[in-house]
Amino acid sequence: MTLVSGWGRFPVVDTDLLRPRSFEAVGEAVGDVTGSVARGNGRAYGDAAIGTARTVAMTGFDRIRWFDTASGRIRLEAGVLLSDLIDTFGPRGFLPFVVPGTRFVSIGGAIASDVHGKNHHCEGGFGRYVDSILLLTGEGETIEVSREQNSDAFFATVGGMGLTGVILEATMRLRRVETGWIRERVIAASDLEAAMRALDAGDAATYSVAWIDCVARGRDLGRSLINLGEHAGKDELAEGAEAFPVGKGLGLGVPIDLPSMTLNRYSIRAFNELYYRMGARRAGGSHVVSLYPYFFPLDSVADWNRIYGSRGFLQHQCVIPEAGARDVLGDILDRVARRGDASFLAVLKRLGHGDGLLSFPLPGYTLALDFPVKGDILSFLDEIDRLVVAAGGRLYLAKDARQSRTTFEAGYPALPRFNAIRKSLDPKGNIRSKLSQRLFDEV
């Protein structure tokens, strides 16, 4: 048995952790015990990729089966990391259509979470560019699922948090690009209303995201830096610049768990003030930057999750429908600011429609906030959840470690259909995670 957690390091769970080396061994690992789930690179924040009895690590399955240069279609195993895909095919002129905030996620995990990026408002989520999936069901059967073949299983698997079975392989499409550089434009917004207007006006941009100062109050409530981006062409690069930048590995890391007192209202306020002022100086013009810091700003700091201390942290990521979003987000931010211990990296984005039955996105605004695990944080987040539910919103399962069944069921109306498909693929209930035990499974 091994102690395992998600990226948030909460909760920590004792599980039988296996690392099979063949698909046959994966089938045996899943079939001979009730309570198994697949795990990619462990970047889900909570308990989604931890089995109630057994956790099956899939990062050993990291081969590319084939790649078609003409169409950009690729067949690959589920353990391939997004970082490997970018570093290998970026210099050849191809990138994934959708990337989340870290490149250290597995392809299987990206599909199971239907991860979204800065372009969801116009280009959708990761699953939209997946053509087919080789799925090992809880019954031990290996089936190919797609929009045309076993379509119910396909749309339940995209965003299904690994509960329909183990993703073994996938066929997906890559985007053709001229360079690995992004032309970005920064807009400084003085408050939440200005930030939302800037995001709305930036709908025509391929990429848009706002860093939001979650400790600012009063007339500065919700002040933000909005970042709009487009893929840069070769003619936009500086003379002598390589078409594809060299990807940097992990830089300096956080060697120890920082004391809980490190992050407090004073340190966060000082950091946010400096960050906003520096960003505001860059507002107005456009700049060409490498895709790595643009898409993955935290990847340059190894083990950054240790900043929150040994007890870990919780990320609360909600999506609020467009109608009434300004008031609800303002209420949430005001409560967070008065509390004073939220993260220095808070993100606001626009989202469109999701594709999977349990995909997180819906048309509206998503707000992501980190909180150290301490004090009354669980009851405080329950309070925020009630605001989200009342507004018709929901929480992101890939980031969740503590929401209630009531909150979950209110936010995902397709849950009954998903449960029926899941049961048809796994009638004995072999596939179970700590997340499903908390939110899905019969009690």
GROMACS .gro file of C-alpha atoms in nm:
model
  443
    1MET     CA    1   0.000   0.000   0.000
    2THR     CA    2   0.119   0.352  -0.087
    3LEU     CA    3   0.016   0.698   0.029
    4VAL     CA    4  -0.108   0.890  -0.276
    5SER     CA    5  -0.260   1.233  -0.328
    6GLY     CA    6  -0.348   1.466  -0.612
    7TRP     CA    7  -0.156   1.781  -0.698
    8GLY     CA    8  -0.325   1.967  -0.414
    9ARG     CA    9  -0.180   1.712  -0.168
   10PHE     CA   10  -0.522   1.680  -0.003
   11PRO     CA   11  -0.657   1.428   0.075
   12VAL     CA   12  -0.377   1.173   0.117
   13VAL     CA   13  -0.504   0.818   0.064
   14ASP     CA   14  -0.360   0.471   0.122
   15THR     CA   15  -0.396   0.270  -0.200
   16ASP     CA   16  -0.252  -0.031  -0.377
   17LEU     CA   17  -0.045   0.142  -0.648
   18LEU     CA   18   0.040  -0.072  -0.952
   19ARG     CA   19   0.251   0.013  -1.257
   20PRO     CA   20   0.159  -0.245  -1.525
   21ARG     CA   21   0.376  -0.279  -1.834
   22SER     CA   22   0.121  -0.426  -2.077
   23PHE     CA   23  -0.243  -0.373  -2.161
   24GLU     CA   24  -0.310  -0.730  -2.052
   25ALA     CA   25  -0.166  -0.649  -1.710
   26VAL     CA   26  -0.391  -0.341  -1.692
   27GLY     CA   27  -0.691  -0.564  -1.753
   28GLU     CA   28  -0.582  -0.801  -1.478
   29ALA     CA   29  -0.524  -0.511  -1.236
   30VAL     CA   30  -0.873  -0.376  -1.296
   31GLY     CA   31  -1.056  -0.706  -1.315
   32ASP     CA   32  -0.942  -0.882  -0.998
   33VAL     CA   33  -1.049  -0.620  -0.743
   34THR     CA   34  -1.343  -0.389  -0.687
   35GLY     CA   35  -1.230  -0.030  -0.661
   36SER     CA   36  -0.969   0.045  -0.930
   37VAL     CA   37  -0.911   0.357  -1.134
   38ALA     CA   38  -0.644   0.470  -1.381
   39ARG     CA   39  -0.397   0.746  -1.294
   40GLY     CA   40  -0.195   0.957  -1.535
   41ASN     CA   41   0.073   1.198  -1.415
   42GLY     CA   42  -0.109   1.289  -1.094
   43ARG     CA   43  -0.204   1.647  -1.191
   44ALA     CA   44  -0.572   1.622  -1.097
   45TYR     CA   45  -0.585   1.834  -0.784
   46GLY     CA   46  -0.808   1.617  -0.563
   47ASP     CA   47  -0.907   1.251  -0.535
   48ALA     CA   48  -1.022   1.173  -0.892
   49ALA     CA   49  -0.722   0.956  -0.986
   50ILE     CA   50  -0.703   0.748  -0.669
   51GLY     CA   51  -0.882   0.413  -0.652
   52THR     CA   52  -1.081   0.309  -0.348
   53ALA     CA   53  -0.870  -0.007  -0.338
   54ARG     CA   54  -0.621   0.007  -0.628
   55THR     CA   55  -0.467   0.280  -0.843
   56VAL     CA   56  -0.331   0.185  -1.185
   57ALA     CA   57  -0.049   0.415  -1.300
   58MET     CA   58  -0.047   0.458  -1.679
   59THR     CA   59   0.259   0.674  -1.746
   60GLY     CA   60   0.455   0.371  -1.867
   61PHE     CA   61   0.237   0.361  -2.177
   62ASP     CA   62   0.401   0.646  -2.364
   63ARG     CA   63   0.439   0.536  -2.726
   64ILE     CA   64   0.327   0.712  -3.043
   65ARG     CA   65   0.156   0.458  -3.270
   66TRP     CA   66   0.142   0.668  -3.586
   67PHE     CA   67   0.127   1.025  -3.712
   68ASP     CA   68  -0.015   1.156  -4.041
   69THR     CA   69   0.160   1.476  -4.150
   70ALA     CA   70  -0.105   1.563  -4.410
   71SER     CA   71  -0.398   1.568  -4.168
   72GLY     CA   72  -0.225   1.624  -3.832
   73ARG     CA   73  -0.393   1.314  -3.691
   74ILE     CA   74  -0.201   1.110  -3.435
   75ARG     CA   75  -0.253   0.778  -3.253
   76LEU     CA   76  -0.086   0.754  -2.915
   77GLU     CA   77  -0.098   0.571  -2.585
   78ALA     CA   78  -0.270   0.727  -2.288
   79GLY     CA   79   0.046   0.778  -2.082
   80VAL     CA   80   0.210   1.016  -2.329
   81LEU     CA   81   0.258   1.353  -2.161
   82LEU     CA   82   0.145   1.675  -2.324
   83SER     CA   83   0.500   1.806  -2.274
   84ASP     CA   84   0.642   1.523  -2.486
   85LEU     CA   85   0.384   1.584  -2.756
   86ILE     CA   86   0.467   1.956  -2.772
   87ASP     CA   87   0.845   1.909  -2.765
   88THR     CA   88   0.833   1.637  -3.032
   89PHE     CA   89   0.581   1.775  -3.279
   90GLY     CA   90   0.605   2.150  -3.216
   91PRO     CA   91   0.932   2.180  -3.413
   92ARG     CA   92   0.754   1.995  -3.696
   93GLY     CA   93   0.480   2.257  -3.704
   94PHE     CA   94   0.208   2.091  -3.498
   95LEU     CA   95   0.064   2.166  -3.153
   96PRO     CA   96  -0.238   2.042  -2.957
   97PHE     CA   97  -0.551   2.248  -3.016
   98VAL     CA   98  -0.613   2.274  -2.641
   99VAL     CA   99  -0.368   2.290  -2.351
  100PRO     CA  100  -0.443   2.344  -1.980
  101GLY     CA  101  -0.227   2.545  -1.740
  102THR     CA  102   0.039   2.273  -1.714
  103ARG     CA  103   0.201   2.065  -1.985
  104PHE     CA  104   0.276   1.782  -1.743
  105VAL     CA  105  -0.057   1.603  -1.788
  106SER     CA  106  -0.108   1.272  -1.963
  107ILE     CA  107  -0.322   1.238  -2.273
  108GLY     CA  108  -0.549   0.994  -2.089
  109GLY     CA  109  -0.592   1.238  -1.803
  110ALA     CA  110  -0.660   1.527  -2.042
  111ILE     CA  111  -0.939   1.327  -2.207
  112ALA     CA  112  -1.087   1.200  -1.881
  113SER     CA  113  -1.098   1.557  -1.746
  114ASP     CA  114  -1.184   1.714  -2.085
  115VAL     CA  115  -0.934   1.983  -1.994
  116HIS     CA  116  -0.987   2.334  -2.123
  117GLY     CA  117  -0.748   2.615  -2.200
  118LYS     CA  118  -0.747   2.985  -2.276
  119ASN     CA  119  -0.936   2.923  -2.603
  120HIS     CA  120  -1.246   2.739  -2.482
  121HIS     CA  121  -1.472   3.034  -2.561
  122CYS     CA  122  -1.404   2.988  -2.933
  123GLU     CA  123  -1.247   2.643  -2.987
  124GLY     CA  124  -1.385   2.419  -2.715
  125GLY     CA  125  -1.213   2.164  -2.493
  126PHE     CA  126  -0.961   1.885  -2.537
  127GLY     CA  127  -1.223   1.622  -2.618
  128ARG     CA  128  -1.343   1.812  -2.923
  129TYR     CA  129  -1.020   1.716  -3.100
  130VAL     CA  130  -1.026   1.348  -3.001
  131ASP     CA  131  -1.156   1.125  -3.279
  132SER     CA  132  -1.157   0.788  -3.104
  133ILE     CA  133  -1.053   0.614  -2.782
  134LEU     CA  134  -0.944   0.258  -2.707
  135LEU     CA  135  -1.121   0.187  -2.379
  136LEU     CA  136  -1.080  -0.103  -2.135
  137THR     CA  137  -1.412  -0.143  -1.955
  138GLY     CA  138  -1.465  -0.269  -1.603
  139GLU     CA  139  -1.583  -0.595  -1.758
  140GLY     CA  140  -1.237  -0.643  -1.906
  141GLU     CA  141  -1.355  -0.580  -2.264
  142THR     CA  142  -1.146  -0.359  -2.494
  143ILE     CA  143  -1.361  -0.144  -2.724
  144GLU     CA  144  -1.303   0.142  -2.966
  145VAL     CA  145  -1.534   0.436  -2.899
  146SER     CA  146  -1.594   0.745  -3.112
  147ARG     CA  147  -1.870   0.986  -3.213
  148GLU     CA  148  -1.992   0.726  -3.463
  149GLN     CA  149  -1.906   0.398  -3.286
  150ASN     CA  150  -2.021   0.334  -2.927
  151SER     CA  151  -2.100   0.705  -2.912
  152ASP     CA  152  -2.266   0.691  -2.569
  153ALA     CA  153  -1.947   0.548  -2.422
  154PHE     CA  154  -1.739   0.809  -2.605
  155PHE     CA  155  -1.928   1.110  -2.468
  156ALA     CA  156  -1.934   0.957  -2.121
  157THR     CA  157  -1.558   0.895  -2.132
  158VAL     CA  158  -1.472   1.251  -2.243
  159GLY     CA  159  -1.489   1.435  -1.911
  160GLY     CA  160  -1.597   1.117  -1.729
  161MET     CA  161  -1.305   1.124  -1.481
  162GLY     CA  162  -1.191   0.772  -1.569
  163LEU     CA  163  -1.513   0.610  -1.444
  164THR     CA  164  -1.617   0.445  -1.772
  165GLY     CA  165  -1.295   0.243  -1.786
  166VAL     CA  166  -0.925   0.278  -1.855
  167ILE     CA  167  -0.824   0.487  -2.156
  168LEU     CA  168  -0.550   0.289  -2.331
  169GLU     CA  169  -0.500   0.479  -2.656
  170ALA     CA  170  -0.653   0.770  -2.845
  171THR     CA  171  -0.657   0.917  -3.193
  172MET     CA  172  -0.661   1.296  -3.196
  173ARG     CA  173  -0.596   1.597  -3.419
  174LEU     CA  174  -0.314   1.849  -3.388
  175ARG     CA  175  -0.312   2.210  -3.503
  176ARG     CA  176  -0.071   2.320  -3.776
  177VAL     CA  177   0.133   2.626  -3.671
  178GLU     CA  178   0.413   2.830  -3.828
  179THR     CA  179   0.596   2.893  -3.501
  180GLY     CA  180   0.599   2.814  -3.132
  181TRP     CA  181   0.555   3.180  -3.040
  182ILE     CA  182   0.249   3.373  -2.925
  183ARG     CA  183   0.165   3.736  -2.999
  184GLU     CA  184   0.017   3.862  -2.674
  185ARG     CA  185  -0.156   4.183  -2.572
  186VAL     CA  186  -0.207   4.285  -2.209
  187ILE     CA  187  -0.499   4.496  -2.086
  188ALA     CA  188  -0.510   4.638  -1.733
  189ALA     CA  189  -0.861   4.644  -1.586
  190SER     CA  190  -0.926   4.856  -1.279
  191ASP     CA  191  -1.212   4.643  -1.142
  192LEU     CA  192  -1.425   4.334  -1.207
  193GLU     CA  193  -1.669   4.506  -1.440
  194ALA     CA  194  -1.386   4.636  -1.657
  195ALA     CA  195  -1.224   4.292  -1.656
  196MET     CA  196  -1.543   4.121  -1.775
  197ARG     CA  197  -1.592   4.384  -2.045
  198ALA     CA  198  -1.235   4.325  -2.166
  199LEU     CA  199  -1.289   3.947  -2.176
  200ASP     CA  200  -1.614   3.995  -2.367
  201ALA     CA  201  -1.443   4.229  -2.613
  202GLY     CA  202  -1.163   3.974  -2.650
  203ASP     CA  203  -1.398   3.700  -2.772
  204ALA     CA  204  -1.250   3.736  -3.120
  205ALA     CA  205  -0.904   3.650  -2.984
  206THR     CA  206  -0.802   3.284  -2.998
  207TYR     CA  207  -0.669   3.294  -2.642
  208SER     CA  208  -0.796   3.508  -2.357
  209VAL     CA  209  -0.749   3.487  -1.980
  210ALA     CA  210  -0.742   3.724  -1.684
  211TRP     CA  211  -0.522   3.715  -1.377
  212ILE     CA  212  -0.738   3.860  -1.104
  213ASP     CA  213  -0.629   4.022  -0.780
  214CYS     CA  214  -0.839   3.829  -0.527
  215VAL     CA  215  -0.740   4.041  -0.226
  216ALA     CA  216  -0.827   4.380  -0.377
  217ARG     CA  217  -1.135   4.538  -0.219
  218GLY     CA  218  -1.364   4.836  -0.255
  219ARG     CA  219  -1.336   5.018  -0.585
  220ASP     CA  220  -1.043   4.789  -0.682
  221LEU     CA  221  -1.248   4.469  -0.635
  222GLY     CA  222  -1.162   4.231  -0.916
  223ARG     CA  223  -0.888   4.439  -1.075
  224SER     CA  224  -0.719   4.227  -1.337
  225LEU     CA  225  -0.465   4.185  -1.610
  226ILE     CA  226  -0.628   4.045  -1.925
  227ASN     CA  227  -0.404   3.859  -2.165
  228LEU     CA  228  -0.510   3.808  -2.527
  229GLY     CA  229  -0.305   3.590  -2.761
  230GLU     CA  230  -0.265   3.461  -3.117
  231HIS     CA  231  -0.020   3.222  -3.279
  232ALA     CA  232   0.261   3.428  -3.429
  233GLY     CA  233   0.381   3.381  -3.787
  234LYS     CA  234   0.744   3.356  -3.892
  235ASP     CA  235   0.735   3.713  -4.024
  236GLU     CA  236   0.663   3.838  -3.669
  237LEU     CA  237   0.975   3.691  -3.509
  238ALA     CA  238   1.288   3.882  -3.429
  239GLU     CA  239   1.573   3.842  -3.674
  240GLY     CA  240   1.761   3.520  -3.605
  241ALA     CA  241   1.494   3.373  -3.377
  242GLU     CA  242   1.424   3.003  -3.415
  243ALA     CA  243   1.073   2.918  -3.538
  244PHE     CA  244   1.021   2.697  -3.235
  245PRO     CA  245   1.166   2.797  -2.896
  246VAL     CA  246   1.355   2.548  -2.688
  247GLY     CA  247   1.137   2.416  -2.406
  248LYS     CA  248   1.290   2.462  -2.067
  249GLY     CA  249   1.277   2.188  -1.810
  250LEU     CA  250   1.177   2.244  -1.453
  251GLY     CA  251   1.366   2.534  -1.301
  252LEU     CA  252   1.431   2.607  -0.939
  253GLY     CA  253   1.188   2.425  -0.717
  254VAL     CA  254   1.038   2.456  -0.373
  255PRO     CA  255   1.263   2.222  -0.172
  256ILE     CA  256   1.054   2.211   0.146
  257ASP     CA  257   0.697   2.257   0.260
  258LEU     CA  258   0.674   2.625   0.344
  259PRO     CA  259   0.534   2.722   0.686
  260SER     CA  260   0.162   2.800   0.681
  261MET     CA  261   0.233   3.158   0.788
  262THR     CA  262   0.419   3.227   0.460
  263LEU     CA  263   0.098   3.290   0.270
  264ASN     CA  264  -0.106   3.550   0.453
  265ARG     CA  265  -0.306   3.860   0.366
  266TYR     CA  266   0.006   4.076   0.385
  267SER     CA  267   0.238   3.865   0.168
  268ILE     CA  268  -0.034   3.800  -0.090
  269ARG     CA  269  -0.136   4.166  -0.100
  270ALA     CA  270   0.226   4.275  -0.151
  271PHE     CA  271   0.281   4.019  -0.428
  272ASN     CA  272  -0.043   4.109  -0.605
  273GLU     CA  273   0.032   4.481  -0.590
  274LEU     CA  274   0.373   4.427  -0.748
  275TYR     CA  275   0.238   4.183  -1.007
  276TYR     CA  276  -0.041   4.419  -1.113
  277ARG     CA  277   0.188   4.719  -1.144
  278MET     CA  278   0.443   4.525  -1.350
  279GLY     CA  279   0.170   4.389  -1.577
  280ALA     CA  280   0.007   4.730  -1.619
  281ARG     CA  281   0.338   4.866  -1.753
  282ARG     CA  282   0.319   4.613  -2.036
  283ALA     CA  283  -0.040   4.702  -2.128
  284GLY     CA  284  -0.125   4.867  -2.456
  285GLY     CA  285   0.113   4.712  -2.708
  286SER     CA  286   0.168   4.360  -2.831
  287HIS     CA  287   0.466   4.134  -2.759
  288VAL     CA  288   0.585   3.804  -2.904
  289VAL     CA  289   0.659   3.547  -2.635
  290SER     CA  290   0.743   3.176  -2.620
  291LEU     CA  291   0.449   2.940  -2.585
  292TYR     CA  292   0.600   2.790  -2.267
  293PRO     CA  293   0.564   3.088  -2.029
  294TYR     CA  294   0.248   3.198  -2.207
  295PHE     CA  295   0.056   2.875  -2.155
  296PHE     CA  296   0.242   2.721  -1.860
  297PRO     CA  297   0.365   2.996  -1.625
  298LEU     CA  298   0.394   2.772  -1.318
  299ASP     CA  299   0.573   2.486  -1.493
  300SER     CA  300   0.903   2.669  -1.449
  301VAL     CA  301   0.881   2.616  -1.072
  302ALA     CA  302   0.922   2.254  -0.966
  303ASP     CA  303   0.693   2.135  -0.687
  304TRP     CA  304   0.521   2.472  -0.656
  305ASN     CA  305   0.239   2.299  -0.470
  306ARG     CA  306   0.467   2.289  -0.164
  307ILE     CA  307   0.422   2.665  -0.127
  308TYR     CA  308   0.097   2.593   0.055
  309GLY     CA  309   0.256   2.386   0.329
  310SER     CA  310   0.245   2.023   0.435
  311ARG     CA  311  -0.134   2.014   0.474
  312GLY     CA  312  -0.183   2.095   0.107
  313PHE     CA  313  -0.427   2.325  -0.067
  314LEU     CA  314  -0.770   2.323  -0.229
  315GLN     CA  315  -0.852   2.473  -0.563
  316HIS     CA  316  -1.207   2.598  -0.602
  317GLN     CA  317  -1.290   2.634  -0.970
  318CYS     CA  318  -1.647   2.719  -1.057
  319VAL     CA  319  -1.827   2.827  -1.372
  320ILE     CA  320  -2.112   3.078  -1.351
  321PRO     CA  321  -2.361   3.120  -1.640
  322GLU     CA  322  -2.349   3.455  -1.815
  323ALA     CA  323  -2.678   3.583  -1.675
  324GLY     CA  324  -2.605   3.739  -1.338
  325ALA     CA  325  -2.238   3.639  -1.342
  326ARG     CA  326  -2.118   3.990  -1.257
  327ASP     CA  327  -2.306   4.001  -0.927
  328VAL     CA  328  -2.221   3.645  -0.824
  329LEU     CA  329  -1.851   3.675  -0.906
  330GLY     CA  330  -1.840   4.008  -0.725
  331ASP     CA  331  -1.998   3.849  -0.418
  332ILE     CA  332  -1.749   3.560  -0.425
  333LEU     CA  333  -1.448   3.790  -0.468
  334ASP     CA  334  -1.566   4.021  -0.192
  335ARG     CA  335  -1.594   3.730   0.053
  336VAL     CA  336  -1.254   3.597  -0.054
  337ALA     CA  337  -1.091   3.941  -0.021
  338ARG     CA  338  -1.234   3.988   0.329
  339ARG     CA  339  -1.099   3.646   0.423
  340GLY     CA  340  -0.755   3.739   0.293
  341ASP     CA  341  -0.584   3.401   0.244
  342ALA     CA  342  -0.668   3.304  -0.115
  343SER     CA  343  -0.401   3.247  -0.376
  344PHE     CA  344  -0.171   3.485  -0.556
  345LEU     CA  345  -0.263   3.310  -0.883
  346ALA     CA  346  -0.636   3.354  -0.943
  347VAL     CA  347  -0.774   3.309  -1.293
  348LEU     CA  348  -1.088   3.431  -1.469
  349LYS     CA  349  -1.184   3.305  -1.817
  350ARG     CA  350  -1.480   3.278  -2.050
  351LEU     CA  351  -1.605   2.932  -2.144
  352GLY     CA  352  -1.830   2.788  -2.413
  353HIS     CA  353  -2.026   2.464  -2.435
  354GLY     CA  354  -1.870   2.138  -2.311
  355ASP     CA  355  -1.872   1.820  -2.521
  356GLY     CA  356  -1.882   1.530  -2.274
  357LEU     CA  357  -2.175   1.440  -2.051
  358LEU     CA  358  -1.980   1.551  -1.743
  359SER     CA  359  -1.758   1.811  -1.907
  360PHE     CA  360  -1.715   2.109  -1.678
  361PRO     CA  361  -1.759   2.404  -1.917
  362LEU     CA  362  -2.084   2.582  -1.988
  363PRO     CA  363  -2.129   2.926  -2.146
  364GLY     CA  364  -2.021   3.176  -1.884
  365TYR     CA  365  -1.723   3.271  -1.670
  366THR     CA  366  -1.494   3.041  -1.474
  367LEU     CA  367  -1.306   3.156  -1.164
  368ALA     CA  368  -1.024   2.948  -1.013
  369LEU     CA  369  -0.889   3.018  -0.664
  370ASP     CA  370  -0.640   2.833  -0.442
  371PHE     CA  371  -0.670   2.813  -0.063
  372PRO     CA  372  -0.433   2.652   0.189
  373VAL     CA  373  -0.593   2.376   0.395
  374LYS     CA  374  -0.633   2.536   0.735
  375GLY     CA  375  -0.889   2.671   0.978
  376ASP     CA  376  -1.249   2.688   0.860
  377ILE     CA  377  -1.170   2.669   0.488
  378LEU     CA  378  -1.405   2.373   0.428
  379SER     CA  379  -1.707   2.551   0.569
  380PHE     CA  380  -1.610   2.872   0.385
  381LEU     CA  381  -1.601   2.686   0.052
  382ASP     CA  382  -1.939   2.528   0.130
  383GLU     CA  383  -2.066   2.885   0.160
  384ILE     CA  384  -1.920   2.972  -0.181
  385ASP     CA  385  -2.070   2.653  -0.328
  386ARG     CA  386  -2.418   2.769  -0.230
  387LEU     CA  387  -2.368   3.088  -0.429
  388VAL     CA  388  -2.253   2.884  -0.730
  389VAL     CA  389  -2.548   2.644  -0.714
  390ALA     CA  390  -2.799   2.928  -0.674
  391ALA     CA  391  -2.657   3.087  -0.991
  392GLY     CA  392  -2.691   2.764  -1.191
  393GLY     CA  393  -2.317   2.695  -1.194
  394ARG     CA  394  -2.097   2.400  -1.103
  395LEU     CA  395  -1.750   2.295  -0.989
  396TYR     CA  396  -1.470   2.136  -1.194
  397LEU     CA  397  -1.430   1.770  -1.097
  398ALA     CA  398  -1.061   1.759  -1.193
  399LYS     CA  399  -0.989   2.028  -0.933
  400ASP     CA  400  -1.231   1.914  -0.663
  401ALA     CA  401  -1.146   1.739  -0.336
  402ARG     CA  402  -1.438   1.829  -0.110
  403GLN     CA  403  -1.766   1.938  -0.269
  404SER     CA  404  -2.084   1.770  -0.144
  405ARG     CA  405  -2.311   1.537  -0.339
  406THR     CA  406  -2.581   1.800  -0.320
  407THR     CA  407  -2.358   2.057  -0.491
  408PHE     CA  408  -2.241   1.807  -0.751
  409GLU     CA  409  -2.584   1.674  -0.843
  410ALA     CA  410  -2.726   2.025  -0.872
  411GLY     CA  411  -2.458   2.123  -1.122
  412TYR     CA  412  -2.455   1.822  -1.355
  413PRO     CA  413  -2.802   1.750  -1.498
  414ALA     CA  414  -2.668   1.478  -1.731
  415LEU     CA  415  -2.559   1.267  -1.432
  416PRO     CA  416  -2.843   1.010  -1.456
  417ARG     CA  417  -2.759   0.939  -1.820
  418PHE     CA  418  -2.389   0.914  -1.736
  419ASN     CA  419  -2.461   0.670  -1.452
  420ALA     CA  420  -2.666   0.448  -1.683
  421ILE     CA  421  -2.386   0.434  -1.943
  422ARG     CA  422  -2.127   0.372  -1.673
  423LYS     CA  423  -2.329   0.081  -1.534
  424SER     CA  424  -2.367  -0.073  -1.881
  425LEU     CA  425  -1.989  -0.068  -1.925
  426ASP     CA  426  -1.909  -0.182  -1.571
  427PRO     CA  427  -2.209  -0.367  -1.421
  428LYS     CA  428  -2.003  -0.510  -1.133
  429GLY     CA  429  -1.871  -0.167  -1.032
  430ASN     CA  430  -1.502  -0.255  -1.062
  431ILE     CA  431  -1.404   0.102  -1.159
  432ARG     CA  432  -1.429   0.321  -0.849
  433SER     CA  433  -1.227   0.619  -0.736
  434LYS     CA  434  -1.223   0.816  -0.416
  435LEU     CA  435  -1.405   1.090  -0.606
  436SER     CA  436  -1.676   0.852  -0.725
  437GLN     CA  437  -1.711   0.710  -0.375
  438ARG     CA  438  -1.767   1.064  -0.250
  439LEU     CA  439  -2.002   1.186  -0.523
  440PHE     CA  440  -2.134   0.908  -0.751
  441ASP     CA  441  -2.150   0.566  -0.594
  442GLU     CA  442  -2.440   0.424  -0.396
  443VAL     CA  443  -2.396   0.455  -0.023
   0.00000   0.00000   0.00000
